[in-house]
Coordinates of C-alpha atoms in Angstrom, one line a residue:
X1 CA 10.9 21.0 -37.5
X2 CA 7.3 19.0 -39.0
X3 CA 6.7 16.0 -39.9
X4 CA 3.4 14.4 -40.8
X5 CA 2.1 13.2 -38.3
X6 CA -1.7 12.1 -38.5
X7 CA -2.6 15.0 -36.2
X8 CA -1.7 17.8 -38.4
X9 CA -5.1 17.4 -40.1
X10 CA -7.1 18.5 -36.8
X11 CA -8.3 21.7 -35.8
X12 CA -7.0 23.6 -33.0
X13 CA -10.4 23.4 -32.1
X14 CA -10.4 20.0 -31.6
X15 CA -8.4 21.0 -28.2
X16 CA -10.8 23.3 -26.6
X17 CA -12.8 23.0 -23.1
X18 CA -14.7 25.3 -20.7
X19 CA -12.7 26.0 -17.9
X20 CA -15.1 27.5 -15.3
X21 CA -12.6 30.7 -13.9
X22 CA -12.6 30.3 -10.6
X23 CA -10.1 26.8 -11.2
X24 CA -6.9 28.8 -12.4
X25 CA -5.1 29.2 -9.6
X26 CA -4.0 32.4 -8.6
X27 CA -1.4 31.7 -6.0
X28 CA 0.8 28.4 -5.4
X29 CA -0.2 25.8 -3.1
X30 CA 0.5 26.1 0.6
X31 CA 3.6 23.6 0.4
X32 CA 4.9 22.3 -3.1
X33 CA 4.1 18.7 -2.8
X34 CA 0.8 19.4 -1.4
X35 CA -0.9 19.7 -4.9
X36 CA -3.2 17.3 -6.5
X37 CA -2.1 14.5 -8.7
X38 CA -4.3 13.4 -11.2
X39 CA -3.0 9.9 -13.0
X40 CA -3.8 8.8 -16.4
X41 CA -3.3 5.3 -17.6
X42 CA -5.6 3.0 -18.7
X43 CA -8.1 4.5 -15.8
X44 CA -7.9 7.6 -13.6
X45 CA -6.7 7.6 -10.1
X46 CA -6.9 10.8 -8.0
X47 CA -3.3 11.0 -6.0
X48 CA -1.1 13.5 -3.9
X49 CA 1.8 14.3 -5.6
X50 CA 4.1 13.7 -2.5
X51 CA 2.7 10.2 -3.2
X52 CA 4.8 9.9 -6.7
X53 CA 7.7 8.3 -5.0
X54 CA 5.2 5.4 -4.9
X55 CA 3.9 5.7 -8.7
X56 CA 7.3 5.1 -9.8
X57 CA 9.7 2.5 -9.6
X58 CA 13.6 1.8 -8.7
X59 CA 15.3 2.5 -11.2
X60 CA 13.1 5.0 -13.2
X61 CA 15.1 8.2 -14.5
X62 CA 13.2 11.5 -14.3
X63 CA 14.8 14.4 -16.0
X64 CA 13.9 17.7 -15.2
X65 CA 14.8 20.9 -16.9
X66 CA 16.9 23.3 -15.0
X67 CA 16.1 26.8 -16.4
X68 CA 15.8 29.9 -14.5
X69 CA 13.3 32.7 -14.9
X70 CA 14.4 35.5 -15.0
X71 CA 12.5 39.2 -14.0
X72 CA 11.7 40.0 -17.8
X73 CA 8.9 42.2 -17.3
X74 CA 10.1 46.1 -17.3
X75 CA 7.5 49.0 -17.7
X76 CA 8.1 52.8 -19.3
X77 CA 7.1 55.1 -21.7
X78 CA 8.0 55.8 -25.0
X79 CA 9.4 59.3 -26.1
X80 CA 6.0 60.5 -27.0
X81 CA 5.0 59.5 -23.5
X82 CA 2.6 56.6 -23.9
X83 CA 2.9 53.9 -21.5
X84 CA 4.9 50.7 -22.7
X85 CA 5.7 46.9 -21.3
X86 CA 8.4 45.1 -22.6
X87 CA 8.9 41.4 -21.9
X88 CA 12.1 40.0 -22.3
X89 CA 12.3 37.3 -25.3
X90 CA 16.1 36.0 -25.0
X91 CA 19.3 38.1 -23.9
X92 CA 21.0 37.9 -27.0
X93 CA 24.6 39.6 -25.6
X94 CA 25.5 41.4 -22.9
X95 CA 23.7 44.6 -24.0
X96 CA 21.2 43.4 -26.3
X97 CA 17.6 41.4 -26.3
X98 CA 14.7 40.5 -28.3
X99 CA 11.5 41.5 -26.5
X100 CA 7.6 41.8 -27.1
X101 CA 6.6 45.1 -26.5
X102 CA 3.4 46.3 -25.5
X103 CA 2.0 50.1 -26.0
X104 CA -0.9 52.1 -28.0
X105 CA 1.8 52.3 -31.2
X106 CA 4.4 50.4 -32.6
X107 CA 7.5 51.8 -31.8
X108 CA 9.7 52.6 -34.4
X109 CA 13.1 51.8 -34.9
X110 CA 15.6 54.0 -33.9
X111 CA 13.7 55.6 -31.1
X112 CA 14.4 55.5 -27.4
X113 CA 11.9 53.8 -24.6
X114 CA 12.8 54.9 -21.0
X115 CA 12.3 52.1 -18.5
X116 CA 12.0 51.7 -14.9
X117 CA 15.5 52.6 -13.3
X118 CA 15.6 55.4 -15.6
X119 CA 17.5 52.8 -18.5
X120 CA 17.0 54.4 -21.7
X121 CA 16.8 51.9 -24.3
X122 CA 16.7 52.0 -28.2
X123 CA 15.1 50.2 -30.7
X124 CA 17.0 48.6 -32.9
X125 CA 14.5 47.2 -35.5
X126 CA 12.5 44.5 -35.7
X127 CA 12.6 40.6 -35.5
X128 CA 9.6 38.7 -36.9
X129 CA 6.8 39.7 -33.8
X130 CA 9.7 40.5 -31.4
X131 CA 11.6 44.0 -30.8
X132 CA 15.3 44.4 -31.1
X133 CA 16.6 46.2 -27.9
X134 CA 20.3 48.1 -27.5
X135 CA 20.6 48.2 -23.5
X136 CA 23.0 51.0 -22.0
X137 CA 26.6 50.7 -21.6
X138 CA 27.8 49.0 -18.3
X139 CA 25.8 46.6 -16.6
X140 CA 24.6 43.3 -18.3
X141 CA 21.5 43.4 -19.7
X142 CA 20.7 40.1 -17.2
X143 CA 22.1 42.5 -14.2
X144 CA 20.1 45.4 -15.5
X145 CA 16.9 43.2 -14.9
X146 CA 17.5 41.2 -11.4
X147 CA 17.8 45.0 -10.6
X148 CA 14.8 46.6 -12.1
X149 CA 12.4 43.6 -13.8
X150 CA 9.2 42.4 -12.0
X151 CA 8.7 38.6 -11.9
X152 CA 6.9 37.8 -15.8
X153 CA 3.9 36.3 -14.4
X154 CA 1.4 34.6 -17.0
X155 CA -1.0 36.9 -18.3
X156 CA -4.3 34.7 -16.4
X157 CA -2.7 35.7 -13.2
X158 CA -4.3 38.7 -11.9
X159 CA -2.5 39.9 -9.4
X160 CA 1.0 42.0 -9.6
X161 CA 3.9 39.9 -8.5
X162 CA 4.5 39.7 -5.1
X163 CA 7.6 38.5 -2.7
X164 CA 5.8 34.8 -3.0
X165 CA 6.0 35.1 -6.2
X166 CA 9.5 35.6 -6.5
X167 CA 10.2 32.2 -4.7
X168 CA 7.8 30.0 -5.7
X169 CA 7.5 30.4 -9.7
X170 CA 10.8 29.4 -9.7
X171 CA 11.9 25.4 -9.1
X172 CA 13.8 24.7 -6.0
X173 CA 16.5 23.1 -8.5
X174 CA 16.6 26.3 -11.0
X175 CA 20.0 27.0 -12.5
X176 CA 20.9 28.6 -16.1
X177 CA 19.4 31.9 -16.0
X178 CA 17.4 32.8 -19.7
X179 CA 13.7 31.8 -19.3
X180 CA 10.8 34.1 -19.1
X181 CA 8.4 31.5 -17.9
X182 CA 8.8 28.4 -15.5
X183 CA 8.8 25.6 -16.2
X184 CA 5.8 24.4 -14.3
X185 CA 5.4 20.6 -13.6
X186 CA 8.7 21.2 -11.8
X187 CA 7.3 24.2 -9.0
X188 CA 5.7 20.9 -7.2
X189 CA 9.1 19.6 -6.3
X190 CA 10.3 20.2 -3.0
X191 CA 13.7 19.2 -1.1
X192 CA 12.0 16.6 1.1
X193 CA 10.4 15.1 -2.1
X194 CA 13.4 14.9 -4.1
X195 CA 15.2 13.2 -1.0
X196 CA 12.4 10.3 -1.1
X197 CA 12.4 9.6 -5.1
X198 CA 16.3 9.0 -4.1
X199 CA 15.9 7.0 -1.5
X200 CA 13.8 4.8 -3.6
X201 CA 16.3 4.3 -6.0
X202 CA 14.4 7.1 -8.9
X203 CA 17.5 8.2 -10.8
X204 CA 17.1 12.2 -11.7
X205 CA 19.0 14.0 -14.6
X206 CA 18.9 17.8 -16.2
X207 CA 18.2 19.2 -19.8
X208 CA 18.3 23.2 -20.1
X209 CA 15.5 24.8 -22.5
X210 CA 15.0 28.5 -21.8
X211 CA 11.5 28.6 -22.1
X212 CA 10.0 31.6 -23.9
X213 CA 7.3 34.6 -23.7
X214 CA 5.7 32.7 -26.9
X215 CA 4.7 30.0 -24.8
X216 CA 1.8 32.2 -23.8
X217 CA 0.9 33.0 -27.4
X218 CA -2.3 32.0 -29.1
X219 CA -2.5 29.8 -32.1
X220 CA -4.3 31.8 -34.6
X221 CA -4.7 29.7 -37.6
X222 CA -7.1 26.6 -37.6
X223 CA -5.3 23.3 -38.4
X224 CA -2.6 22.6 -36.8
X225 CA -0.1 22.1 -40.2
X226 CA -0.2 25.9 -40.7
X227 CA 0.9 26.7 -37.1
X228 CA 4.9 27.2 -36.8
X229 CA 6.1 27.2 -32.8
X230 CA 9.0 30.0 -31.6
X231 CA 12.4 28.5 -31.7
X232 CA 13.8 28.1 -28.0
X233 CA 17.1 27.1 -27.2
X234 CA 18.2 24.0 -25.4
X235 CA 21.0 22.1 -24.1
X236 CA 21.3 18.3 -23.1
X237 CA 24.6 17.2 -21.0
X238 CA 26.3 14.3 -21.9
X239 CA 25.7 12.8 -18.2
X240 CA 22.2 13.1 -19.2
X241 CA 22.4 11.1 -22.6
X242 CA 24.3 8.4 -20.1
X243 CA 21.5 8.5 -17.8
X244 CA 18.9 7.8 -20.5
X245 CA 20.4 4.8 -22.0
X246 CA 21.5 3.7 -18.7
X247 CA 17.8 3.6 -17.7
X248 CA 16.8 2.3 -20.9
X249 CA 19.3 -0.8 -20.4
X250 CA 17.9 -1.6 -17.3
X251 CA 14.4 -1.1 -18.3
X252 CA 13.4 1.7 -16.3
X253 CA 11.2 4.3 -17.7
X254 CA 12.3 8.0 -18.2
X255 CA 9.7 10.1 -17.0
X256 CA 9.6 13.7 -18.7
X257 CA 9.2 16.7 -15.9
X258 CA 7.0 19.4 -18.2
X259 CA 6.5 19.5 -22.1
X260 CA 9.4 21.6 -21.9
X261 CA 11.8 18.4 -21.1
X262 CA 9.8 16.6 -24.0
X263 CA 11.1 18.8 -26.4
X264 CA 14.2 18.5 -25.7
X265 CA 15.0 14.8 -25.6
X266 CA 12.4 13.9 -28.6
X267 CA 14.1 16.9 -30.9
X268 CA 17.2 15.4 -30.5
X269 CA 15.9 11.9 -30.8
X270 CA 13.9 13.0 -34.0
X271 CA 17.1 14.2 -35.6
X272 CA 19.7 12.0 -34.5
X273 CA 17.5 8.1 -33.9
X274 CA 18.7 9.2 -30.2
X275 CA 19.1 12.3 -27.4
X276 CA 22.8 13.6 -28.4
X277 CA 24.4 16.1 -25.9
X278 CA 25.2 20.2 -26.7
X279 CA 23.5 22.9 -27.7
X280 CA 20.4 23.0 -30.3
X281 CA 17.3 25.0 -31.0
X282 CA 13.8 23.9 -31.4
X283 CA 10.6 24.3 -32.9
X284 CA 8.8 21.0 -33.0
X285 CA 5.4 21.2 -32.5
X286 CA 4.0 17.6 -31.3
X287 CA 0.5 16.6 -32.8
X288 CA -1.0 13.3 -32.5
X289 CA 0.5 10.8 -34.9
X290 CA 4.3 11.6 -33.2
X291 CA 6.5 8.8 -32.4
X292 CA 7.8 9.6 -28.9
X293 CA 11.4 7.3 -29.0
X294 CA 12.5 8.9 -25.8
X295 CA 10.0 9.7 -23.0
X296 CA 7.3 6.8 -21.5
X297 CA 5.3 8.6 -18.8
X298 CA 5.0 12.5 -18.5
X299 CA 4.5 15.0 -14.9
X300 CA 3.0 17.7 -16.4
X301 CA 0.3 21.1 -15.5
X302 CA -3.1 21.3 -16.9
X303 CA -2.8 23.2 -19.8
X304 CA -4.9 26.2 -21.3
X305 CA -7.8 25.5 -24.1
X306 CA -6.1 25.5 -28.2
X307 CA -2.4 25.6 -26.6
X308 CA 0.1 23.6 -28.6
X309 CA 0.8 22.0 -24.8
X310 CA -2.6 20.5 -24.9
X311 CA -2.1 19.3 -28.0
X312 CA 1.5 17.8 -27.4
X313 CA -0.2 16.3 -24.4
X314 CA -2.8 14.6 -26.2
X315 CA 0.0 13.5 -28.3
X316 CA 1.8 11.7 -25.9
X317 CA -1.7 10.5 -24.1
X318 CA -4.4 10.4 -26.5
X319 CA -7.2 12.5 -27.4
X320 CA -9.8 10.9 -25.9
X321 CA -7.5 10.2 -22.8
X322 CA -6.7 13.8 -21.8
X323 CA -10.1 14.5 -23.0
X324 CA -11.8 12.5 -20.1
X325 CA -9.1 13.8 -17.5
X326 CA -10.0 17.2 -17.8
X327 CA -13.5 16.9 -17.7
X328 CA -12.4 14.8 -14.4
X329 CA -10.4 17.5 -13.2
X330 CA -13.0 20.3 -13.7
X331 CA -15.7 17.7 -12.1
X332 CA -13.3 17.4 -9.1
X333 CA -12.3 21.1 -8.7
X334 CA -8.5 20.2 -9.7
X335 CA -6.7 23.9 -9.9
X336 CA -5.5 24.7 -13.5
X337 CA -2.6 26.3 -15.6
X338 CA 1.2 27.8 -14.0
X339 CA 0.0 27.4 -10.0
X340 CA -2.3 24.4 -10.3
X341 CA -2.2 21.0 -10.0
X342 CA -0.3 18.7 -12.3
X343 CA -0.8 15.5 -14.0
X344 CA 1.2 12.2 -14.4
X345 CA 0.3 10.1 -17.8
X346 CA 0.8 7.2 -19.3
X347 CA 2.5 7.3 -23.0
X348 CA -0.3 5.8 -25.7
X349 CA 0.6 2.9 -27.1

């Protein structure tokens, strides 16, 4: 889905920054809530993010997206013996999955890659940058992994994945198993914190999007018009669409938990004037120049230089905005990217 928006002239360029290494953070926070919370309105304010039940207000809706990562990362070797990683794309049926694959050679259709577990899978063809995969007879594909997959870590995080892992790139409110990466603005919600946004009266509601491996892919042309995002599938309940207008009515502000939840609700806005509920896919890709009709303020990670994130952020935000927040951040040692420390902004208006 494009439309033209005033953005799609810029350069991805346009959305680059130095990021000295030692900010991305290679492990979580001590305690979920204990991240940093940088806030960006009309000025910057430098907050904890246990301190959000204050910087919203009764009757505010935040919607979060309930997705569930699953272990997508396998390793082998092809029949020829060289050494392969497949990550898991989207379980497409019981038995079958689209997956990027990474060896010395493309492997060709037809042919067999063994995997840890001994699973021998075969390679059913090809599907735009992604693999086709026929998974063995008997268990699910989805049972084959929880058995055998590693946690899909992002590919700036050095280390293998470890039991920590395995708890804490995962929200605390995950539920519909199919992503392949988390969504992150959520891993800084704990029990104790959800408790408090209830207590204030902070309504909370659930979209579904699966996020996917592509999320972690680099946009390789220079403006943004050429660039087409993966498709990933979503899913808004109809207690959720209630929720929205509900808060809308009594002028409360719905607050967006991760770009992921963006695209969601402003997909279905952008098609229909409003979110409707069931099942959809998406490939919007937000520049500057959008018209947000759904979300007014945004929790969201610091996002990696010429990433369509950035860009949706600066979107929502501003240029110039987000800009001047991460060269904040970077001045004030904020940590970046999956297990860093998140941000809570203002819509542009």
């Amino acid at each position: 889905m494009h439309y033209n928006g005033t953005g799609m002239n810029l350069s991805i360029d346009d959305f680059d920054y130095e990021l000295p290494s030692e900010l991305i953070a290679q492990h979580p926070s001590e305690m979920r809530s204990g991240s940093r919370l940088l806030c960006v309105g009309a000025s910057l304010a430098d907050r904890r993010f246990l301190e959000l039940p204050q910087l919203l207000a009764p009757g505010d809706l935040l919607v979060f997206n309930d997705t569930k990562v699953i272990k997508a990362r396998l390793f082998g070797h092809k029949e020829t013996g060289g050494h392969i990683e497949v990550l898991i794309e989207r379980v497409l049926s019981a038995h079958e999955a689209l997956a990027q694959l990474h060896a010395g050679r493309a492997a060709k259709p037809g042919s067999t890659l063994r995997l840890a577990g001994g699973l021998d899978v075969r390679v059913l063809g090809r599907a735009g940058e992604f693999y086709h995969l026929r998974f063995p007879e008997g268990a699910a594909v989805s049972e084959l992994l929880e058995r055998h997959g590693s946690v899909p870590l992002p590919p700036y995080i050095s280390h293998a994945p470890e039991a920590e892992d395995e708890r804490r790139y995962q929200t605390v409110y995950a539920r519909a198993q199919g992503a392949v990466a988390a969504p992150t603005a959520g891993l800084h919600f704990d029990e104790p914190l959800l408790a408090a946004l209830r207590g204030r009266g902070i309504d909370v509601a659930y979209v579904t999007l699966h996020v996917g491996a592509g999320t972690f892919q680099p946009v390789r042309v220079k403006t943004l018009a050429e660039h087409r995002m993966h498709g990933e599938r979503y899913e808004i309940p109809a207690e959720t669409v209630a929720a929205i207008d509900e808060a809308k009515k009594r002028g409360g502000k719905v607050i967006a938990v991760g770009t992921t939840t963006v695209r969601c609700l402003e997909t279905s806005a952008a098609a229909h004037g409003i979110p409707v509920a069931g099942p959809a896919e998406t490939d919007l890709f937000i520049t500057p120049g959008f018209d947000f009709r759904v979300v007014d303020r945004l929790i969201t990670n610091f996002h990696l230089p010429k990433s369509t994130l950035l860009v949706l952020v600066s979107a929502f935000a501003g240029i110039e905005p987000v800009r001047r927040a991460y060269q904040h951040a970077i001045e004030e040692r904020y940590r970046f990217f999956s297990y860093g420390d998140a941000m809570l902004l203002d819509k542009l208006h």
